[in-house]
Every structure is written in structure tokens, then in C-alpha cells.
Amino acid sequence: KQEVTQIPAALSVPEGENLVLNCSFTDSAIYNLQWFRQDPGKGLTSLLLIQSSQREQTSGRLNASLDKSSGRSTLYIAASQPGDSATYLCAVKDNAGNMLTFGGGTRLMVKP
Amino acid sequence: NAGVTQTPKFQVLKTGQSMTLQCAQDMNHEYMSWYRQDPGMGLRLIHYSVGAGITDQGEVPNGYNVSRSTTEDFPLRLLSAAPSQTSVYFCASSRAGAKHRELFFGEGSRLTVL
């Protein structure tokens, strides 16, 4: 059974700092990996999706990398802003493509 | 731009009561799914559907029923609510056979079972 772990569970940084969020998974036979953002009381918003054949994806200040063989992904946020404060979740999709397994999330607070 | 719409947003039930959480999407997505989110447990898949008339179980299906009579709607039914079903429920959809496609989420339905 796939297990997804995110470390740290919570992170507080000053504005402007570059930061890295970590995601690890136990079964490397994944189809893709997706990073989401969740604001309090809201649903999830997709940030980046990396196919299993890809190494990284970039969107603005966000860069996500994938090392499938080692079961790891990182989400890099450059020049963090208070508006980046949210919970970030990673999720991996199995090879059948129908089930997404989520990590527990990293709760990020960026202080002005 | 409605996207994925869930109703109700909040609901309180007594143990043993039944109810249906509604989910509708206007993006013509074939794939729809229900997740529950609990503190310390992350999001877990309850049921999913790859098209009208087709449903399948996810990781935690017990106590929940689903049906998919139309492409747009995917209701989640609790036949006899239990306190263990207190949670936030999310509906999500994506394109069919869309292994590469991103998942779109509703804003959630917060359910409390007393």
C-alpha cells in the first residue's frame, strides 16, 4: 500500500526566504505526482503536476522536482510572501491512474 | 466558472440519520471522486467514478454509497451516520482516462455526527 509522508508538518519562515517542502512515497511505481495548496476552510488548488517520466515542473516562483527511484519530491518556493501561507499537500497517482494517495501536508506560515 | 460545487457546506446529523452530500461539476469531466479529510490522516479516497453508470471503491468505502446517473452529478450517501463519519468531505473531478490531468476540488462539506 502506498504511503506518502510530508516533512515538516509545519514551517514558519520570514518573508523573502526561499524554502523547500519535502514529500516522500514508499512505492516508486507511480504515474504522476501533484502538489496542492489548501487555504483554511477551502478546497485544494492544484499547483504543479509532474509526470513519472519528468524530473521537474516550474510555475512562477514554484518549482517541483521528482526523483521516482528514491521516492522523493520537493516543492521549492522562491522569495516567499505572506500570501503563500497555506497548507501544501503532495499526492501520488497509482499506475492504474484512478487512486490518489495524499500526504498529511505541510502547514506553512510566512511572516511579514 | 462554477467548477465543482458541493452542497451543503455544513451539516449536523444525529447518529443513525441518513443524508446525501451533493456534488456537481460543469466541466464535462468523466472522472469524479469523493475524499474525506481528517486531522492527522490526510485525505482518503472513499469512492470514485470513471463515467456515468460506473463506480468503484476507494480506500475507505464502508458506510458510504454512491451512484453516477449523469456525467455532472456524483452524490455521496450516508445511510446511517456514525460519529466516526464526522469529517470534511471533498468532491473532485478530472478528465476521463486522464492519468495526466490535474484534479479539481470543490470547497468541501463539513459534517458533524453527534
Short mmCIF file of C-alpha atoms in Angstrom, two decimals:
data_model
loop_
_atom_site.label_atom_id
_atom_site.label_comp_id
_atom_site.label_asym_id
_atom_site.label_seq_id
_atom_site.Cartn_x
_atom_site.Cartn_y
_atom_site.Cartn_z
CA LYS A 1 0.00 0.00 0.00
CA GLN A 2 1.35 3.40 -0.98
CA GLU A 3 2.23 5.73 1.89
CA VAL A 4 3.04 9.39 1.44
CA THR A 5 4.85 11.41 4.08
CA GLN A 6 5.45 15.13 4.24
CA ILE A 7 8.08 16.72 6.41
CA PRO A 8 7.97 19.08 8.19
CA ALA A 9 4.35 19.11 9.32
CA ALA A 10 4.59 22.84 9.99
CA LEU A 11 7.02 25.55 8.98
CA SER A 12 7.29 29.24 9.85
CA VAL A 13 9.64 31.49 7.90
CA PRO A 14 10.21 35.24 7.48
CA GLU A 15 9.07 36.88 4.28
CA GLY A 16 11.56 36.72 1.41
CA GLU A 17 13.11 33.42 2.40
CA ASN A 18 13.50 30.59 -0.09
CA LEU A 19 12.13 27.31 1.25
CA VAL A 20 11.79 23.63 0.43
CA LEU A 21 8.92 21.33 1.30
CA ASN A 22 9.52 17.59 1.21
CA CYS A 23 7.36 14.69 0.12
CA SER A 24 8.33 11.02 0.20
CA PHE A 25 6.45 7.95 -1.00
CA THR A 26 7.03 4.25 -0.42
CA ASP A 27 6.09 2.75 -3.81
CA SER A 28 8.02 4.18 -6.73
CA ALA A 29 5.56 2.74 -9.29
CA ILE A 30 3.63 5.98 -9.61
CA TYR A 31 2.01 7.57 -12.63
CA ASN A 32 2.37 11.16 -11.52
CA LEU A 33 2.76 13.39 -8.50
CA GLN A 34 0.76 16.50 -7.81
CA TRP A 35 1.30 19.38 -5.39
CA PHE A 36 -1.74 21.18 -4.00
CA ARG A 37 -2.35 24.24 -1.88
CA GLN A 38 -5.16 24.38 0.66
CA ASP A 39 -6.26 27.56 2.39
CA PRO A 40 -8.15 27.29 5.72
CA GLY A 41 -11.74 26.19 5.21
CA LYS A 42 -11.24 25.83 1.47
CA GLY A 43 -10.76 23.10 -1.07
CA LEU A 44 -7.50 22.12 -2.74
CA THR A 45 -5.96 24.04 -5.61
CA SER A 46 -3.58 22.25 -7.93
CA LEU A 47 -0.16 23.90 -8.15
CA LEU A 48 2.05 21.57 -10.16
CA LEU A 49 1.74 18.12 -11.70
CA ILE A 50 4.83 16.06 -12.55
CA GLN A 51 4.55 13.00 -14.76
CA SER A 52 6.53 9.95 -13.71
CA SER A 53 8.86 10.47 -16.70
CA GLN A 54 9.62 14.07 -15.74
CA ARG A 55 12.17 15.42 -13.30
CA GLU A 56 10.68 18.81 -12.54
CA GLN A 57 7.98 21.36 -13.24
CA THR A 58 8.01 25.11 -12.73
CA SER A 59 5.28 27.69 -12.31
CA GLY A 60 6.29 31.20 -11.35
CA ARG A 61 8.08 31.10 -8.00
CA LEU A 62 7.31 27.40 -7.56
CA ASN A 63 9.49 24.54 -8.69
CA ALA A 64 8.69 20.91 -8.02
CA SER A 65 11.16 18.09 -8.55
CA LEU A 66 10.63 14.36 -8.68
CA ASP A 67 13.09 11.54 -8.02
CA LYS A 68 10.95 8.50 -8.58
CA SER A 69 13.65 5.94 -7.87
CA SER A 70 14.27 7.31 -4.40
CA GLY A 71 10.60 8.04 -3.74
CA ARG A 72 11.01 11.77 -3.19
CA SER A 73 9.66 15.07 -4.39
CA THR A 74 10.40 18.59 -3.28
CA LEU A 75 8.48 21.82 -3.71
CA TYR A 76 10.74 24.85 -3.81
CA ILE A 77 9.19 28.26 -3.13
CA ALA A 78 11.35 31.23 -4.02
CA ALA A 79 11.14 34.60 -2.27
CA SER A 80 8.26 33.58 -0.02
CA GLN A 81 5.41 36.02 0.63
CA PRO A 82 2.75 36.19 3.37
CA GLY A 83 0.20 35.21 0.72
CA ASP A 84 1.99 31.87 0.40
CA SER A 85 0.77 30.94 3.88
CA ALA A 86 -1.34 27.81 3.49
CA THR A 87 -1.14 24.05 3.79
CA TYR A 88 0.72 22.32 0.98
CA LEU A 89 -0.11 18.73 0.12
CA CYS A 90 1.50 16.30 -2.23
CA ALA A 91 -0.31 13.35 -3.75
CA VAL A 92 0.80 10.45 -5.91
CA LYS A 93 -1.32 8.70 -8.50
CA ASP A 94 -1.01 4.95 -8.94
CA ASN A 95 -0.24 3.32 -12.26
CA ALA A 96 -3.89 2.46 -12.85
CA GLY A 97 -4.50 6.17 -12.70
CA ASN A 98 -7.57 6.06 -10.52
CA MET A 99 -6.35 6.48 -6.98
CA LEU A 100 -4.54 9.42 -5.48
CA THR A 101 -2.72 8.95 -2.17
CA PHE A 102 -2.15 12.12 -0.18
CA GLY A 103 0.47 13.12 2.31
CA GLY A 104 -0.54 14.77 5.57
CA GLY A 105 0.53 18.21 4.37
CA THR A 106 2.94 20.92 5.49
CA ARG A 107 1.36 23.95 7.12
CA LEU A 108 3.38 26.98 6.02
CA MET A 109 3.31 30.39 7.64
CA VAL A 110 5.24 33.26 6.08
CA LYS A 111 5.65 36.15 8.47
CA PRO A 112 5.79 39.74 7.16
CA ASN B 1 -16.95 29.45 -13.68
CA ALA B 2 -18.73 27.15 -11.23
CA GLY B 3 -16.25 24.24 -11.46
CA VAL B 4 -17.03 21.67 -8.76
CA THR B 5 -19.95 22.60 -6.49
CA GLN B 6 -20.68 20.85 -3.22
CA THR B 7 -23.78 21.19 -1.05
CA PRO B 8 -24.36 21.57 1.80
CA LYS B 9 -21.27 23.33 3.13
CA PHE B 10 -22.14 22.44 6.72
CA GLN B 11 -24.36 19.74 8.20
CA VAL B 12 -25.01 18.36 11.67
CA LEU B 13 -26.57 14.91 11.99
CA LYS B 14 -27.56 12.64 14.82
CA THR B 15 -26.26 9.10 14.90
CA GLY B 16 -28.36 6.86 12.69
CA GLN B 17 -29.69 9.60 10.45
CA SER B 18 -29.18 9.47 6.72
CA MET B 19 -28.21 12.19 4.32
CA THR B 20 -26.76 12.86 0.89
CA LEU B 21 -23.87 15.15 0.06
CA GLN B 22 -24.29 16.59 -3.40
CA CYS B 23 -21.53 17.18 -5.92
CA ALA B 24 -21.93 18.68 -9.36
CA GLN B 25 -19.39 19.72 -11.95
CA ASP B 26 -19.90 21.70 -15.13
CA MET B 27 -16.62 20.87 -16.87
CA ASN B 28 -17.84 17.70 -18.58
CA HIS B 29 -15.37 15.66 -16.55
CA GLU B 30 -15.88 11.94 -16.70
CA TYR B 31 -13.85 11.15 -13.57
CA MET B 32 -15.33 12.14 -10.20
CA SER B 33 -14.36 11.15 -6.69
CA TRP B 34 -15.08 11.70 -3.01
CA TYR B 35 -12.45 12.17 -0.30
CA ARG B 36 -12.66 12.71 3.40
CA GLN B 37 -10.12 14.81 5.26
CA ASP B 38 -9.38 14.16 8.92
CA PRO B 39 -6.73 15.71 11.19
CA GLY B 40 -3.57 13.62 11.13
CA MET B 41 -4.98 11.31 8.42
CA GLY B 42 -4.74 13.47 5.33
CA LEU B 43 -7.24 12.97 2.51
CA ARG B 44 -8.51 9.47 1.88
CA LEU B 45 -10.44 8.28 -1.16
CA ILE B 46 -13.96 7.00 -0.42
CA HIS B 47 -15.44 6.20 -3.85
CA TYR B 48 -14.78 7.21 -7.41
CA SER B 49 -16.39 7.02 -10.83
CA VAL B 50 -14.83 6.97 -14.28
CA GLY B 51 -18.09 7.72 -16.06
CA ALA B 52 -21.86 7.63 -15.86
CA GLY B 53 -23.07 4.29 -14.59
CA ILE B 54 -19.63 3.24 -13.30
CA THR B 55 -18.50 3.49 -9.68
CA ASP B 56 -15.76 1.84 -7.64
CA GLN B 57 -14.50 1.75 -4.09
CA GLY B 58 -11.57 3.71 -2.79
CA GLU B 59 -9.58 3.30 0.40
CA VAL B 60 -12.38 3.88 2.94
CA PRO B 61 -15.75 2.99 1.33
CA ASN B 62 -17.56 1.45 4.30
CA GLY B 63 -20.66 3.35 5.41
CA TYR B 64 -20.96 5.27 2.14
CA ASN B 65 -22.85 4.69 -1.10
CA VAL B 66 -22.50 6.48 -4.41
CA SER B 67 -24.21 6.49 -7.78
CA ARG B 68 -23.46 8.17 -11.08
CA SER B 69 -26.57 8.52 -13.19
CA THR B 70 -25.29 11.58 -15.08
CA THR B 71 -21.88 12.93 -16.03
CA GLU B 72 -22.46 16.07 -13.97
CA ASP B 73 -23.55 14.66 -10.61
CA PHE B 74 -21.93 12.31 -8.11
CA PRO B 75 -23.84 12.21 -4.80
CA LEU B 76 -22.43 10.59 -1.67
CA ARG B 77 -24.94 8.90 0.63
CA LEU B 78 -24.60 8.13 4.30
CA LEU B 79 -27.31 5.58 5.10
CA SER B 80 -26.85 5.50 8.89
CA ALA B 81 -24.47 8.18 10.12
CA ALA B 82 -21.93 7.38 12.81
CA PRO B 83 -19.71 9.75 14.85
CA SER B 84 -16.69 8.26 13.04
CA GLN B 85 -18.03 9.88 9.88
CA THR B 86 -17.52 13.36 11.30
CA SER B 87 -15.15 14.87 8.77
CA VAL B 88 -14.71 17.31 5.93
CA TYR B 89 -15.73 15.79 2.61
CA PHE B 90 -14.31 16.86 -0.72
CA CYS B 91 -15.53 16.07 -4.18
CA ALA B 92 -13.03 16.20 -7.05
CA SER B 93 -13.18 15.72 -10.80
CA SER B 94 -10.91 15.47 -13.80
CA ARG B 95 -10.93 14.49 -17.47
CA ALA B 96 -11.53 10.85 -18.26
CA GLY B 97 -8.74 8.33 -18.67
CA ALA B 98 -6.86 11.45 -17.76
CA LYS B 99 -3.96 10.00 -15.93
CA HIS B 100 -2.05 13.12 -16.77
CA ARG B 101 -4.73 15.56 -15.86
CA GLU B 102 -4.99 17.60 -12.73
CA LEU B 103 -7.76 17.13 -10.23
CA PHE B 104 -10.22 19.94 -9.49
CA PHE B 105 -11.70 20.10 -5.99
CA GLY B 106 -14.89 21.51 -4.53
CA GLU B 107 -14.75 23.67 -1.41
CA GLY B 108 -15.78 20.90 0.93
CA SER B 109 -18.72 19.85 3.09
CA ARG B 110 -18.15 19.84 6.84
CA LEU B 111 -20.19 17.10 8.51
CA THR B 112 -20.64 16.61 12.24
CA VAL B 113 -22.33 13.48 13.56
CA LEU B 114 -23.44 13.69 17.19
#
